[in-house]
Amino acid sequence: MTLRHLQGIGMTSQRTRDRMISRLIEQGITDERVLKVMQSTPRHIFVDEALASRAYEDTALPIGYNQTISQPYIVARMTELLLENKNSFNKVLEIGTGCGYQTAILANLVDEVYSVERILPLQKKAKSHTELLKLNNIRYSYSDGSWGWQDYAPYDGILVAAAPNQVPEALLQQLAVDGVMVIPVADPDDGQVLQRITRTENNFQVEQFDPVIFVPFLAGKE
Ligand code: SAH
């Protein structure tokens, strides 16, 4: 891939990325750190060539294997909710690597990212994308994220990109005290809602945010 392709032209150019940032601001995203990283990260390299010209639209796009790259607003919103009230993060666990776009955004904002994916070819794609961007603070695991990733626990932050019906117990256990988890939780009667769970000394505090539409959180490896 050439530098020109990485930077993009026309519908994948810096101007197009700048317009996406203006839209995110209109939609209510305020965290400067998040806006800055999304402005400089080429989202078009994370999707297939045929979809590159649509990479900066505010929509989810197919990435193969029945999965989608989350829409820019959702990536921005989840990252903002994770970082709010915090100045620095050491370790963040991501469940649902997908094509690695959210992973790349996180890797620019925290010290270390640990990312788990249950579909191996997607994990491989994500690796190649983040290598192109020369991000070297990411570790990948091919596993069922229901189990978290015990080896590096506890995590200051956990971000989940697929919707379970209940928050997996292992993820709660692997969250550090004062750590924050952002996760879409499905209610069988009431759609999905973005939750932020903060671990306190001896409990968990739950806040509810935007209604969302995520792919389901599935058990086992594929
Ligand atoms: N942030 C990603 C979102 C991908 S969609 C992106 O922007 O590309 C959600 C991903 O979660 C899919 O790749 C899906 O395979 C994965 N997933 C679903 N359930 C999972 C589980 N139990 N463990 C790990 N990954 C899971």
Short mmCIF file of N, CA and C and ligand atoms in Angstrom, two decimals, residues 43 63 67-70 75 94-103 116-119 122 143-146 161-162 214-220, ligand 1:
data_model
loop_
_atom_site.label_atom_id
_atom_site.label_comp_id
_atom_site.label_asym_id
_atom_site.label_seq_id
_atom_site.Cartn_x
_atom_site.Cartn_y
_atom_site.Cartn_z
N ARG A 43 -9.91 5.67 7.98
CA ARG A 43 -10.92 4.60 8.14
C ARG A 43 -11.06 3.75 6.88
N ILE A 63 -18.01 -6.06 6.80
CA ILE A 63 -16.58 -6.39 6.79
C ILE A 63 -16.39 -7.89 6.53
N GLN A 67 -20.42 -9.67 9.69
CA GLN A 67 -20.12 -8.66 10.71
C GLN A 67 -20.02 -7.28 10.06
N THR A 68 -20.05 -6.24 10.90
CA THR A 68 -19.98 -4.87 10.36
C THR A 68 -18.96 -4.05 11.14
N ILE A 69 -18.38 -3.06 10.46
CA ILE A 69 -17.57 -2.06 11.14
C ILE A 69 -18.58 -1.08 11.74
N SER A 70 -18.40 -0.73 13.01
CA SER A 70 -19.36 0.16 13.68
C SER A 70 -19.33 1.53 13.04
N VAL A 75 -18.36 4.55 17.40
CA VAL A 75 -16.96 4.40 17.81
C VAL A 75 -16.56 5.61 18.67
N GLU A 94 -10.46 -4.99 24.61
CA GLU A 94 -11.55 -4.83 23.64
C GLU A 94 -12.08 -6.21 23.28
N ILE A 95 -13.40 -6.37 23.32
CA ILE A 95 -14.00 -7.64 22.88
C ILE A 95 -14.71 -7.38 21.56
N GLY A 96 -14.32 -8.13 20.50
CA GLY A 96 -14.91 -7.93 19.17
C GLY A 96 -14.04 -7.02 18.33
N THR A 97 -12.86 -7.55 17.94
CA THR A 97 -11.88 -6.77 17.17
C THR A 97 -12.44 -6.34 15.82
N GLY A 98 -13.20 -7.24 15.17
CA GLY A 98 -13.72 -6.95 13.83
C GLY A 98 -12.58 -6.59 12.89
N CYS A 99 -12.71 -5.47 12.19
CA CYS A 99 -11.68 -5.07 11.23
C CYS A 99 -10.57 -4.25 11.89
N GLY A 100 -10.72 -3.96 13.17
CA GLY A 100 -9.64 -3.30 13.91
C GLY A 100 -9.69 -1.77 13.95
N TYR A 101 -10.77 -1.18 13.45
CA TYR A 101 -10.82 0.29 13.45
C TYR A 101 -10.90 0.85 14.87
N GLN A 102 -11.84 0.33 15.64
CA GLN A 102 -11.94 0.79 17.04
C GLN A 102 -10.64 0.49 17.80
N THR A 103 -10.05 -0.65 17.49
CA THR A 103 -8.77 -1.04 18.11
C THR A 103 -7.72 0.04 17.85
N VAL A 116 -9.79 -9.10 21.63
CA VAL A 116 -10.22 -10.50 21.46
C VAL A 116 -11.26 -10.61 20.36
N GLU A 117 -11.08 -11.60 19.46
CA GLU A 117 -12.04 -11.82 18.37
C GLU A 117 -12.27 -13.32 18.20
N ARG A 118 -13.53 -13.72 17.93
CA ARG A 118 -13.86 -15.14 17.79
C ARG A 118 -13.84 -15.63 16.34
N ILE A 119 -13.62 -14.72 15.37
CA ILE A 119 -13.54 -15.14 13.95
C ILE A 119 -12.12 -14.87 13.46
N LEU A 122 -11.08 -12.44 10.52
CA LEU A 122 -11.25 -11.02 10.86
C LEU A 122 -10.08 -10.54 11.70
N SER A 143 -10.25 -15.91 20.48
CA SER A 143 -10.89 -16.58 21.60
C SER A 143 -12.34 -16.11 21.73
N ASP A 144 -13.09 -16.75 22.60
CA ASP A 144 -14.44 -16.30 22.94
C ASP A 144 -14.30 -15.25 24.05
N GLY A 145 -14.70 -14.04 23.72
CA GLY A 145 -14.55 -12.93 24.66
C GLY A 145 -15.38 -13.05 25.92
N SER A 146 -16.27 -14.04 25.99
CA SER A 146 -17.03 -14.24 27.24
C SER A 146 -16.09 -14.47 28.41
N ALA A 161 -17.83 -4.71 21.65
CA ALA A 161 -18.42 -4.25 20.39
C ALA A 161 -19.51 -5.19 19.86
N ALA A 162 -20.03 -6.07 20.71
CA ALA A 162 -21.14 -6.94 20.32
C ALA A 162 -22.06 -7.02 21.54
N PHE A 214 -26.18 -3.36 17.70
CA PHE A 214 -24.91 -4.08 17.50
C PHE A 214 -25.20 -5.51 17.05
N VAL A 215 -24.19 -6.14 16.44
CA VAL A 215 -24.32 -7.57 16.14
C VAL A 215 -24.34 -8.31 17.48
N PRO A 216 -24.95 -9.52 17.51
CA PRO A 216 -25.02 -10.23 18.78
C PRO A 216 -23.66 -10.73 19.27
N PHE A 217 -23.52 -10.78 20.56
CA PHE A 217 -22.35 -11.35 21.22
C PHE A 217 -22.55 -12.87 21.18
N LEU A 218 -21.65 -13.59 20.51
CA LEU A 218 -21.86 -15.03 20.32
C LEU A 218 -20.84 -15.84 21.10
N ALA A 219 -21.27 -17.02 21.53
CA ALA A 219 -20.38 -17.87 22.32
C ALA A 219 -19.48 -18.71 21.41
N GLY A 220 -18.35 -19.11 21.90
CA GLY A 220 -17.45 -20.03 21.19
C GLY A 220 -16.68 -19.37 20.07
N1 SAH B 1 -15.26 -2.59 16.45
C1 SAH B 1 -15.42 -3.56 15.41
C2 SAH B 1 -16.81 -4.12 15.48
C3 SAH B 1 -16.96 -5.38 14.79
S1 SAH B 1 -18.55 -6.11 14.94
C4 SAH B 1 -15.17 -2.87 14.08
O1 SAH B 1 -15.35 -1.66 14.03
O2 SAH B 1 -14.82 -3.53 13.10
C5 SAH B 1 -18.40 -7.04 16.41
C6 SAH B 1 -17.35 -8.12 16.44
O3 SAH B 1 -17.53 -8.83 17.66
C7 SAH B 1 -17.45 -9.14 15.32
O4 SAH B 1 -16.23 -9.20 14.65
C8 SAH B 1 -17.77 -10.44 16.05
O5 SAH B 1 -17.17 -11.58 15.46
C9 SAH B 1 -17.19 -10.18 17.42
N2 SAH B 1 -17.74 -10.99 18.51
C10 SAH B 1 -19.03 -11.33 18.77
N3 SAH B 1 -19.12 -12.09 19.86
C11 SAH B 1 -17.84 -12.27 20.32
C12 SAH B 1 -17.26 -12.99 21.40
N4 SAH B 1 -18.00 -13.72 22.26
N5 SAH B 1 -15.92 -12.94 21.56
C13 SAH B 1 -15.13 -12.23 20.71
N6 SAH B 1 -15.62 -11.53 19.66
C14 SAH B 1 -16.96 -11.55 19.46
#
